[in-house]
């Protein structure tokens, strides 16, 4: 396998792994419902949990994170590539792209936080652990999952750059930045609601269907 083919194979496999819509599958399998018609309409763990099924929400969180980590581990199979850090970063990016734009759901997916967390913990466990601590503190202090996600997403690239000099090469760091930007862009409506003070807090009662509600995280 040529080096170029190995990079493309890494990206393709990572996208396919990332595109598995676990939230949609679990709710369809166990509740015979379409999660896209519940709460915010998002397929991610927050909406699955907020809709009243916290067990399924936790399962979605774990599986979405696992597919992100698996994508980065898949990149390790292509040991012949000249830059394994770049391959891992590309795998993380395309796993997140797959979750946000899954081919199976007509490219309408989640926001990439759990998948990004799984991918990033495979890239840099310590730095992701610190970012998760930031997420936890913010969520417990504010009850805003979206604000915690935004804070952790902003913090991870800074931590990676500060603590891991080997990641400072532009070709390796750029995919990490793009991944973070994608997640932040997917939270643009949440950011607007946070500014207006109308964002939903985690732990509230079940939300109305999407027709009556703007998209939440």
Short mmCIF file of C-alpha atoms in Angstrom, two decimals:
data_model
loop_
_atom_site.label_atom_id
_atom_site.label_comp_id
_atom_site.label_asym_id
_atom_site.label_seq_id
_atom_site.Cartn_x
_atom_site.Cartn_y
_atom_site.Cartn_z
CA UNK A 1 0.00 0.00 0.00
CA UNK A 2 1.40 3.41 -0.97
CA UNK A 3 1.68 6.19 1.59
CA UNK A 4 -1.05 8.21 -0.11
CA UNK A 5 -3.37 5.21 -0.22
CA UNK A 6 -2.71 4.55 3.47
CA UNK A 7 -3.72 8.10 4.39
CA UNK A 8 -6.88 7.90 2.28
CA UNK A 9 -7.72 4.49 3.75
CA UNK A 10 -7.27 5.90 7.25
CA UNK A 11 -9.62 8.80 6.48
CA UNK A 12 -12.21 6.56 4.83
CA UNK A 13 -12.29 3.98 7.61
CA UNK A 14 -12.42 6.71 10.24
CA UNK A 15 -15.35 8.35 8.47
CA UNK A 16 -17.27 5.07 8.28
CA UNK A 17 -16.66 4.35 11.96
CA UNK A 18 -17.66 7.87 12.94
CA UNK A 19 -20.81 7.74 10.85
CA UNK A 20 -22.38 4.87 12.84
CA UNK A 21 -25.38 6.64 14.47
CA UNK A 22 -25.47 4.82 17.80
CA UNK A 23 -28.03 7.15 19.39
CA UNK A 24 -30.41 6.65 16.49
CA UNK A 25 -29.85 2.87 16.47
CA UNK A 26 -30.32 2.40 20.23
CA UNK A 27 -33.53 4.42 20.43
CA UNK A 28 -34.91 2.71 17.34
CA UNK A 29 -33.95 -0.71 18.67
CA UNK A 30 -35.16 -0.40 22.27
CA UNK A 31 -37.96 2.16 22.03
CA UNK A 32 -39.09 1.76 18.43
CA UNK A 33 -38.81 5.53 18.08
CA UNK A 34 -36.87 7.97 15.93
CA UNK A 35 -34.67 10.08 18.22
CA UNK A 36 -34.78 12.80 15.58
CA UNK A 37 -38.47 13.27 16.43
CA UNK A 38 -37.75 13.64 20.15
CA UNK A 39 -36.53 16.61 22.16
CA UNK A 40 -34.00 18.59 20.16
CA UNK A 41 -33.96 16.09 17.30
CA UNK A 42 -30.22 15.52 17.81
CA UNK A 43 -28.87 11.96 17.67
CA UNK A 44 -26.27 12.51 20.39
CA UNK A 45 -26.11 11.31 23.98
CA UNK A 46 -27.43 14.53 25.51
CA UNK A 47 -30.71 14.40 23.61
CA UNK A 48 -31.11 10.66 24.19
CA UNK A 49 -30.65 11.22 27.94
CA UNK A 50 -32.72 14.39 28.05
CA UNK A 51 -35.61 12.62 26.35
CA UNK A 52 -36.01 10.55 29.51
CA UNK A 53 -33.82 7.51 28.76
CA UNK A 54 -30.62 8.14 30.67
CA UNK A 55 -29.44 4.55 30.39
CA UNK A 56 -29.62 4.77 26.62
CA UNK A 57 -28.01 8.19 26.82
CA UNK A 58 -25.04 6.75 28.71
CA UNK A 59 -24.77 3.88 26.24
CA UNK A 60 -24.81 6.38 23.38
CA UNK A 61 -22.09 8.44 25.05
CA UNK A 62 -19.85 5.40 25.54
CA UNK A 63 -20.36 4.04 22.03
CA UNK A 64 -19.91 7.43 20.35
CA UNK A 65 -16.66 7.94 22.27
CA UNK A 66 -15.55 4.38 21.49
CA UNK A 67 -15.95 4.84 17.76
CA UNK A 68 -13.78 7.97 17.91
CA UNK A 69 -11.07 6.12 19.79
CA UNK A 70 -11.36 3.14 17.45
CA UNK A 71 -10.84 5.39 14.43
CA UNK A 72 -7.55 6.67 15.85
CA UNK A 73 -6.45 3.15 16.74
CA UNK A 74 -7.22 2.07 13.17
CA UNK A 75 -4.73 4.71 12.02
CA UNK A 76 -2.09 2.81 14.00
CA UNK A 77 -2.54 -0.19 11.71
CA UNK A 78 -0.93 1.76 8.90
CA UNK A 79 2.51 1.74 10.50
CA UNK A 80 4.26 2.38 7.17
CA UNK A 81 3.03 5.97 6.90
CA UNK A 82 5.86 8.46 7.36
CA UNK A 83 3.96 10.58 9.89
CA UNK A 84 1.84 8.50 12.31
CA UNK A 85 0.79 11.61 14.27
CA UNK A 86 -0.66 13.11 11.10
CA UNK A 87 -2.46 9.83 10.34
CA UNK A 88 -3.92 9.78 13.86
CA UNK A 89 -5.03 13.42 13.60
CA UNK A 90 -6.65 12.76 10.22
CA UNK A 91 -8.44 9.75 11.70
CA UNK A 92 -9.78 11.87 14.57
CA UNK A 93 -10.95 14.56 12.17
CA UNK A 94 -12.76 12.19 9.84
CA UNK A 95 -14.38 10.28 12.70
CA UNK A 96 -15.86 13.59 13.86
CA UNK A 97 -16.89 14.46 10.29
CA UNK A 98 -18.58 11.07 10.04
CA UNK A 99 -20.55 11.66 13.23
CA UNK A 100 -21.63 15.14 12.19
CA UNK A 101 -22.38 14.19 8.57
CA UNK A 102 -23.33 10.46 8.56
CA UNK A 103 -24.12 9.11 5.13
CA UNK A 104 -26.72 6.75 6.65
CA UNK A 105 -28.87 9.66 7.92
CA UNK A 106 -28.58 11.88 4.85
CA UNK A 107 -25.62 13.72 6.40
CA UNK A 108 -27.63 15.02 9.38
CA UNK A 109 -25.87 13.85 12.54
CA UNK A 110 -24.76 14.99 15.96
CA UNK A 111 -22.38 17.64 17.20
CA UNK A 112 -19.27 15.53 17.55
CA UNK A 113 -18.44 16.08 21.22
CA UNK A 114 -18.44 12.46 22.44
CA UNK A 115 -16.80 11.18 19.26
CA UNK A 116 -14.21 13.94 19.50
CA UNK A 117 -13.56 13.07 23.14
CA UNK A 118 -12.95 9.44 22.25
CA UNK A 119 -10.67 10.36 19.36
CA UNK A 120 -8.75 12.93 21.37
CA UNK A 121 -8.25 10.64 24.36
CA UNK A 122 -6.60 8.17 21.99
CA UNK A 123 -4.39 11.01 20.69
CA UNK A 124 -3.46 12.59 24.02
CA UNK A 125 -4.97 11.02 27.17
CA UNK A 126 -3.57 13.52 29.69
CA UNK A 127 -4.63 16.59 27.75
CA UNK A 128 -8.09 15.18 27.06
CA UNK A 129 -8.40 14.27 30.74
CA UNK A 130 -7.77 17.89 31.68
CA UNK A 131 -10.29 19.03 29.06
CA UNK A 132 -12.87 16.61 30.52
CA UNK A 133 -12.19 18.05 33.97
CA UNK A 134 -12.92 21.50 32.54
CA UNK A 135 -16.14 20.13 31.01
CA UNK A 136 -17.21 18.59 34.32
CA UNK A 137 -16.56 21.73 36.36
CA UNK A 138 -18.42 23.95 33.90
CA UNK A 139 -21.43 21.62 33.65
CA UNK A 140 -21.71 21.17 37.42
CA UNK A 141 -21.37 24.92 37.96
CA UNK A 142 -23.82 26.03 35.26
CA UNK A 143 -25.90 22.96 34.26
CA UNK A 144 -25.17 23.88 30.66
CA UNK A 145 -23.83 20.82 28.81
CA UNK A 146 -23.27 22.94 25.73
CA UNK A 147 -21.12 25.44 27.64
CA UNK A 148 -19.04 22.62 29.10
CA UNK A 149 -18.61 21.14 25.63
CA UNK A 150 -17.54 24.49 24.20
CA UNK A 151 -15.06 25.10 27.03
CA UNK A 152 -13.48 21.65 26.66
CA UNK A 153 -13.37 21.95 22.87
CA UNK A 154 -11.57 25.28 23.13
CA UNK A 155 -9.25 24.00 25.82
CA UNK A 156 -8.03 20.80 24.20
CA UNK A 157 -6.00 22.31 21.32
CA UNK A 158 -4.43 24.80 23.73
CA UNK A 159 -3.47 22.00 26.11
CA UNK A 160 -2.12 19.87 23.27
CA UNK A 161 0.01 22.71 21.94
CA UNK A 162 1.28 23.64 25.41
CA UNK A 163 2.05 20.17 26.77
CA UNK A 164 2.97 18.09 23.71
CA UNK A 165 5.68 19.75 21.57
CA UNK A 166 5.56 16.91 19.02
CA UNK A 167 2.07 18.06 18.03
CA UNK A 168 3.17 21.59 17.16
CA UNK A 169 4.07 20.69 13.58
CA UNK A 170 1.41 22.43 11.45
CA UNK A 171 0.60 19.28 9.46
CA UNK A 172 -0.27 17.46 12.70
CA UNK A 173 -1.87 20.31 14.64
CA UNK A 174 -4.06 21.62 11.80
CA UNK A 175 -6.47 18.61 11.75
CA UNK A 176 -6.93 18.96 15.52
CA UNK A 177 -7.82 22.63 15.13
CA UNK A 178 -10.20 21.86 12.26
CA UNK A 179 -11.86 19.16 14.39
CA UNK A 180 -12.38 21.62 17.22
CA UNK A 181 -13.71 24.30 14.88
CA UNK A 182 -16.23 21.83 13.42
CA UNK A 183 -17.53 21.01 16.89
CA UNK A 184 -17.76 24.69 17.78
CA UNK A 185 -19.60 25.52 14.55
CA UNK A 186 -22.12 22.78 15.36
CA UNK A 187 -22.74 24.61 18.64
CA UNK A 188 -23.40 27.99 17.02
CA UNK A 189 -27.11 27.92 17.91
CA UNK A 190 -26.26 26.96 21.49
CA UNK A 191 -23.80 29.85 21.66
CA UNK A 192 -26.54 32.22 20.52
CA UNK A 193 -28.93 30.91 23.17
CA UNK A 194 -26.24 31.13 25.85
CA UNK A 195 -25.71 34.78 24.96
CA UNK A 196 -29.48 35.40 25.12
CA UNK A 197 -29.89 33.41 28.33
CA UNK A 198 -32.37 30.97 26.76
CA UNK A 199 -30.22 27.83 26.58
CA UNK A 200 -31.73 24.70 28.13
CA UNK A 201 -30.09 23.46 31.33
CA UNK A 202 -29.29 19.79 31.78
CA UNK A 203 -31.63 17.97 34.16
CA UNK A 204 -34.83 19.69 33.13
CA UNK A 205 -37.96 17.75 32.24
CA UNK A 206 -38.41 16.07 28.88
CA UNK A 207 -38.38 18.51 26.02
CA UNK A 208 -41.13 19.01 23.44
CA UNK A 209 -40.63 17.70 19.92
CA UNK A 210 -38.35 19.51 17.47
CA UNK A 211 -41.25 21.31 15.80
CA UNK A 212 -41.68 23.22 19.07
CA UNK A 213 -38.03 23.61 19.94
CA UNK A 214 -34.84 24.91 18.39
CA UNK A 215 -32.00 22.45 18.26
CA UNK A 216 -30.15 21.89 21.52
CA UNK A 217 -26.84 20.11 22.08
#
